[in-house]
Coordinates of C-alpha atoms in Angstrom, one line a residue:
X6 CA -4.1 -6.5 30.1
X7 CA -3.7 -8.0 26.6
X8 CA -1.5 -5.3 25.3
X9 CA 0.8 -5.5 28.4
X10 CA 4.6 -5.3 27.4
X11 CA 7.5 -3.5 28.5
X12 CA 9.1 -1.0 26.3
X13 CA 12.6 -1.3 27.1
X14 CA 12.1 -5.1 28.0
X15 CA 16.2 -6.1 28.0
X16 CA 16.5 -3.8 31.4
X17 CA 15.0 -6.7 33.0
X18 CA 18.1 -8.3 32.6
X19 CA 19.4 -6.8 35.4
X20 CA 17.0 -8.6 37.5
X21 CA 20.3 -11.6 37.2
X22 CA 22.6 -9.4 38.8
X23 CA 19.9 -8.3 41.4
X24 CA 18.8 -11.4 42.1
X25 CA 22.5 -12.7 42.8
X26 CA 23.5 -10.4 45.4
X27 CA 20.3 -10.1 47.3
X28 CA 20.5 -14.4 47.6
X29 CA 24.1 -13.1 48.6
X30 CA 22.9 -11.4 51.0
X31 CA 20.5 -13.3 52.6
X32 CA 22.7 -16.3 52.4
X33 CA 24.6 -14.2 54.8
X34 CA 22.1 -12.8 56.9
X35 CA 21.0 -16.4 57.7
X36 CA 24.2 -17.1 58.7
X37 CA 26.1 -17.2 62.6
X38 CA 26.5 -14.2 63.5
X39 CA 30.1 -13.3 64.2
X40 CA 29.4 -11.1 67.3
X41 CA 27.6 -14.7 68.8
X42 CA 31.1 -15.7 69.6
X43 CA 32.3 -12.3 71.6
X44 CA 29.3 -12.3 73.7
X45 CA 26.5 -14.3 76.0
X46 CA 24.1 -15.3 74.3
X47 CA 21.1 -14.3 76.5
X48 CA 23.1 -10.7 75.7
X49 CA 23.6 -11.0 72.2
X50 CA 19.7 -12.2 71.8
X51 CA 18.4 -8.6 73.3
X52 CA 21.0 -6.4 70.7
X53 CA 20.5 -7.9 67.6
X54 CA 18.1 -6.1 65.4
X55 CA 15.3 -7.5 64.3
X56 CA 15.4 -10.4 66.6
X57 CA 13.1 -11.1 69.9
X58 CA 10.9 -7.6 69.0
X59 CA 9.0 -9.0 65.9
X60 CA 10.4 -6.9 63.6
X61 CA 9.5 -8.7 60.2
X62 CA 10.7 -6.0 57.7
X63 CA 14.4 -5.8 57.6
X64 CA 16.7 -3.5 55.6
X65 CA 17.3 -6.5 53.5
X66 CA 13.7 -6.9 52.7
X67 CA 13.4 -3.2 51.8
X68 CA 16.1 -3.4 49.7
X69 CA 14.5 -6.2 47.6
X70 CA 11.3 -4.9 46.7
X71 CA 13.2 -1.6 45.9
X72 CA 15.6 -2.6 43.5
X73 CA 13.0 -4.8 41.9
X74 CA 11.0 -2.2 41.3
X75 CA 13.7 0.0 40.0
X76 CA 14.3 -3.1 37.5
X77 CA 10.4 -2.7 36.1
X78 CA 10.3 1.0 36.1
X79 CA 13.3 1.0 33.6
X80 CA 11.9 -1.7 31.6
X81 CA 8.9 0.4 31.0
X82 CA 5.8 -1.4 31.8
X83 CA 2.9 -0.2 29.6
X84 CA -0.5 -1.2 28.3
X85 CA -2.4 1.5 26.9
X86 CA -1.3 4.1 24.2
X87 CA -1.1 7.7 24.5
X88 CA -1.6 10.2 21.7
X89 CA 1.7 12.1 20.9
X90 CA 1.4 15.6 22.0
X91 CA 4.4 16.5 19.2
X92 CA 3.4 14.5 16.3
X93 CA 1.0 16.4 14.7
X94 CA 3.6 19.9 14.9
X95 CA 6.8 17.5 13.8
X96 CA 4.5 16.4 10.9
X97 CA 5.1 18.3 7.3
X98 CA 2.9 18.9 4.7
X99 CA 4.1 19.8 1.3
X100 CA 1.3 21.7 -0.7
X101 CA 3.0 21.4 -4.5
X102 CA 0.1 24.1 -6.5
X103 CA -0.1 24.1 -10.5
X104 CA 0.9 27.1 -11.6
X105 CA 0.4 26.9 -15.1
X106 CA -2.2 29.1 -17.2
X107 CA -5.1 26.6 -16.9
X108 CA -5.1 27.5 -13.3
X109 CA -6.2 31.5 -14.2
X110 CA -10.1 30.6 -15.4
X111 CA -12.1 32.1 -13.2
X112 CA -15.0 29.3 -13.4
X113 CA -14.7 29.9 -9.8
X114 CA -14.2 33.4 -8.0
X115 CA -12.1 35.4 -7.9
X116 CA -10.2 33.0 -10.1
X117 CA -8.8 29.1 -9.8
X118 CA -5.2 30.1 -8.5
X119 CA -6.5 32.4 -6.5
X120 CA -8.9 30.0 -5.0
X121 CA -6.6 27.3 -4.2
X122 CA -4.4 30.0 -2.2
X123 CA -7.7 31.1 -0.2
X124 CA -7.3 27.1 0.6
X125 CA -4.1 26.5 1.4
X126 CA -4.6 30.1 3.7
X127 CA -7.3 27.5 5.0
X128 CA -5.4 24.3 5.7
X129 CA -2.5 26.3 7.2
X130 CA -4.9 27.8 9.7
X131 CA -7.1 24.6 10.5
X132 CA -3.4 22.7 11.3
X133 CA -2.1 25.3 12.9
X134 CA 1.3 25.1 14.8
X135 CA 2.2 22.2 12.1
X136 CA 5.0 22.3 9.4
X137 CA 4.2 23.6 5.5
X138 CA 6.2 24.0 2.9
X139 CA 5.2 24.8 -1.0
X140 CA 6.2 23.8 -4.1
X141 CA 5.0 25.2 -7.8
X142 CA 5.0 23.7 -10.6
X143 CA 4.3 24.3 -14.7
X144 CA 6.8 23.5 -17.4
X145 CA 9.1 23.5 -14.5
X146 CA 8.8 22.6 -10.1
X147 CA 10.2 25.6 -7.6
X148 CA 10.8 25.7 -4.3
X149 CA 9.2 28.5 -3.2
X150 CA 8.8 27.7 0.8
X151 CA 10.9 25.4 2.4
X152 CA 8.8 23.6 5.6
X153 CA 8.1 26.1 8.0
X154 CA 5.6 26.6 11.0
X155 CA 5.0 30.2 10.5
X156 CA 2.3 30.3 8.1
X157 CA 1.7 33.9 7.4
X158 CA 4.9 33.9 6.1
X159 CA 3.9 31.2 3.8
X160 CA 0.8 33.1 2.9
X161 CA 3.1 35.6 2.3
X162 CA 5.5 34.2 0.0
X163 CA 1.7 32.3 -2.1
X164 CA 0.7 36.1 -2.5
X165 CA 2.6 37.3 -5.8
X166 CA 2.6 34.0 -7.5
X167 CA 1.0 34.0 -11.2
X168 CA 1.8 31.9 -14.2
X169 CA 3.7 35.0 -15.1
X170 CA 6.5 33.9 -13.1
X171 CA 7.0 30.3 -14.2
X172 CA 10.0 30.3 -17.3
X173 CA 7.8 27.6 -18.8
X174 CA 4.2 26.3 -19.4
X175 CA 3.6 22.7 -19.2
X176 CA 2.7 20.2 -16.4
X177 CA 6.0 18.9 -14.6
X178 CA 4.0 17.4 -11.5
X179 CA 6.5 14.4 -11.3
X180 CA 9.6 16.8 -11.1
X181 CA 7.3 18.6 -8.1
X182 CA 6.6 15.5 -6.3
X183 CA 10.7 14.8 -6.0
X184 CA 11.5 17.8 -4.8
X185 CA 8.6 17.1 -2.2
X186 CA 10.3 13.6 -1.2
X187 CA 13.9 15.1 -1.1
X188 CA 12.9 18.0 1.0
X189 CA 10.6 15.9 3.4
X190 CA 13.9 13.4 3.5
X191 CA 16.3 15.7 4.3
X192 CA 14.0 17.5 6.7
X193 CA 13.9 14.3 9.1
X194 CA 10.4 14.9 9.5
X195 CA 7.2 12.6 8.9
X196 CA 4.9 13.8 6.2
X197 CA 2.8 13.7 3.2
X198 CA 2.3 15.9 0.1
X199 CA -1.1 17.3 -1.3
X200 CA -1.4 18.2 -4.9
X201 CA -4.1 21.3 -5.3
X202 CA -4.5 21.1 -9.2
X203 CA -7.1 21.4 -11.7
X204 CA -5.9 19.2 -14.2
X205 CA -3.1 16.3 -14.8
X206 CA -1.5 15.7 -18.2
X207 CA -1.5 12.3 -18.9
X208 CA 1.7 11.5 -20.0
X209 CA 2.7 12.3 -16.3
X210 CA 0.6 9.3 -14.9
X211 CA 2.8 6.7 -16.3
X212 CA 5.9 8.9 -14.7
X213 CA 4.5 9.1 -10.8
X214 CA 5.7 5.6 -10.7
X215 CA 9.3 6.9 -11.0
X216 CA 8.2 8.5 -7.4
X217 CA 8.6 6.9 -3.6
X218 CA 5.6 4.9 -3.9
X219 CA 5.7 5.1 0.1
X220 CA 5.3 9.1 0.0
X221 CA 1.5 9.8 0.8
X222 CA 0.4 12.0 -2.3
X223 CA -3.2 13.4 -1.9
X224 CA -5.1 15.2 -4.7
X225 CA -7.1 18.7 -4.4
X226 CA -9.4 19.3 -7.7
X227 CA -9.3 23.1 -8.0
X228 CA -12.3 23.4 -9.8
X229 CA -16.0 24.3 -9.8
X230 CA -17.8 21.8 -7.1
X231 CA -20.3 20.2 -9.4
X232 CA -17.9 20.0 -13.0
X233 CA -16.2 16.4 -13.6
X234 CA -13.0 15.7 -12.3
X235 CA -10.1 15.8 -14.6
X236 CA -9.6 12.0 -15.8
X237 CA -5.6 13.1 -15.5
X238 CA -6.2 13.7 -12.0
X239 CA -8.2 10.5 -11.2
X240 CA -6.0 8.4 -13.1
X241 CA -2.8 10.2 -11.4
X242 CA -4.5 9.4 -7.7
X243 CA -5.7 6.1 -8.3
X244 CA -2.2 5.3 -9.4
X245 CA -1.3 6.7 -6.1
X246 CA -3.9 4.9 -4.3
X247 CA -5.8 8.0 -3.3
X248 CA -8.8 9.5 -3.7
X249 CA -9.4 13.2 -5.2
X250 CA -11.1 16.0 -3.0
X251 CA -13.2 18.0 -5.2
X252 CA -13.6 22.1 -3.6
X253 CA -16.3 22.7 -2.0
X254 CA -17.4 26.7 -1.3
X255 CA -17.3 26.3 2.6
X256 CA -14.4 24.7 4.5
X257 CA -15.8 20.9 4.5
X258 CA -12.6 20.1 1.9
X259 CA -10.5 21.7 4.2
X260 CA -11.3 19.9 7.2
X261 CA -11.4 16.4 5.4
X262 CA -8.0 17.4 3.8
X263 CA -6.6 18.0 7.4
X264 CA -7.9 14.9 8.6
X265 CA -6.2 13.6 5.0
X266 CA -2.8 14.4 6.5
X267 CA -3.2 13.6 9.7
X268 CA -3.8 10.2 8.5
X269 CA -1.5 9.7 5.9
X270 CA 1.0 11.2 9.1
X271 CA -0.1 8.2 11.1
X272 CA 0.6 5.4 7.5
X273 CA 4.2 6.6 7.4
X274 CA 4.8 6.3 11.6
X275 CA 3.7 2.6 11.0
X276 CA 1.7 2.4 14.3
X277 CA -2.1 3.0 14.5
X278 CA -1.2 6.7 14.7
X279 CA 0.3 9.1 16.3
X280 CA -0.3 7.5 19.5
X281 CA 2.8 6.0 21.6
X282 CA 2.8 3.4 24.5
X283 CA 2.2 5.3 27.7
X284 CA 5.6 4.6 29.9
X285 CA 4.0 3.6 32.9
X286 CA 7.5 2.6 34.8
X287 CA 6.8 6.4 36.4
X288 CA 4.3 4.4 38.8
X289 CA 7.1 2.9 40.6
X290 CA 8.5 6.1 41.7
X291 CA 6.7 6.8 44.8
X292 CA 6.8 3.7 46.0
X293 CA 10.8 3.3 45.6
X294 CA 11.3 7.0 47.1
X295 CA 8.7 6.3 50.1
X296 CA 10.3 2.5 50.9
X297 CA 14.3 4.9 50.1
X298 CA 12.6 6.8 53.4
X299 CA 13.2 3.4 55.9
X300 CA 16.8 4.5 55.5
X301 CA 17.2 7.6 57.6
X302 CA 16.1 5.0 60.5
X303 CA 18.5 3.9 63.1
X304 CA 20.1 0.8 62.1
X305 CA 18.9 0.7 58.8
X306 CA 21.9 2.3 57.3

């Protein structure tokens, strides 16, 4: 019962207000009762309810423990967290792919581009019902999919793209990762952005601090699994604070890279996930509509 808090702990203000007319209340109900001084009181002692039959539970009391609880139910009592059953679709990942010439070796089968599609095919599939959206980039970054849960239209859209279609060659991975922040920013939505590339120029390192340093950037080396990593890329994901996922021929990148998001999903929440605090102020409900019951009784009303 360490963690125990209440959510929405300013409704227990209204425990003042409660409190005031219930000592109202019974204030008055302790009071002389005004049919005493109409009637006998060896009369008036066998009518009054409550009185000479041992009834201990009065309306009054009832009432008390009901509102009360009604108090702590809106507060929101809670002291265990939940895992959000939305946060993982709300969540958007941007994959930004190099599309530049360098990408077209075919070191790996059928070819590096083509490869790094197969993967983001991959991803799509393994986070399924989530949010992607994809950016390009060479000389120059393009939209190409804004952030979308249909993923075969994604895959569709990743299908026909070649170097062939970029205006320029180059490496304009810092114009990409802007167009990532502005489109997760103006999308509302939690997310992160993973770079699949096979190299970094250098002169863009010094550049990525020009990005949101509090965008979650992760790094995808599109390349054969035992070659060395680009030093671009390192040095471009150290200066992000991340580490770079090297392809593997099976899907263990693509499950680590899922699990990637996810967590860098649960850094820009600020809590230690996706997890929420469980309401709990739902407990109180059968009790307040059982004790609500007393009231169809004769008297009670």
């Amino acid at each position: 019962m360490a963690d125990f808090h209440f959510i929405r702990p300013w409704f227990l203000l209204a425990i003042v207000p409660v409190a005031i007319v219930l000592y109202g209340m019974f204030r008055q109900r302790g009071g002389k009762n005004a049919w005493e001084g109409v009637m006998d009181a060896h009369l008036f002692k066998h009518l009054e309810v409550g009185k000479g039959g041992g009834q201990r539970w009065r309306p009054i009391h009832v009432l008390s423990v009901v509102w009360v609880l009604s108090v702590i139910g809106l507060a929101g009592p809670t002291w265990q967290k939940q895992g959000s059953p939305f946060a993982e679709e709300q969540a958007g990942v941007v994959v930004v792919m190099k599309l530049s010439g360098s990408m077209e070796a075919t070191d790996v089968q059928p070819s590096r581009l083509e490869r790094a599609k197969f993967k983001m095919r991959d991803l799509i599939e393994a986070r399924a019902g989530a949010s992607h959206a994809l950016i390009v980039y060479s000389g120059s970054a393009h939209l190409v999919m804004p952030l979308t849960k249909d993923g075969k239209i994604l895959n569709s859209m990743a299908e026909g793209l070649s170097p062939a279609v970029m205006p320029t060659e180059g490496d304009a991975l810092v114009e990409a990762l802007k167009q990532a922040e502005v489109l997760l920013r103006e999308a509302g939505v939690p997310g992160s952005v993973m770079v699949m590339a096979d190299a970094v120029d250098p002169s863009q390192v010094a550049e990525l601090a020009e990005v949101d340093k509090a965008l979650p950037v992760e790094f995808w080396a599109i390349q054969p699994a035992r070659s060395p990593v680009d030093k671009g890329l390192e040095e471009a994901a150290r200066s992000r604070g991340a580490d770079v996922q090297v392809m593997t021929d099976g899907r263990e990148d693509v499950e680590i890279m899922s699990k990637v998001a996810r967590s860098a999903l649960l850094s820009v929440e600020g809590n230690d996930g996706s997890e929420i605090w469980q309401d709990a102020g739902y407990l109180c409900l059968p009790v307040i509509v059982l004790l609500s019951g007393f009231w169809i009784r004769r008297g009670w009303q």
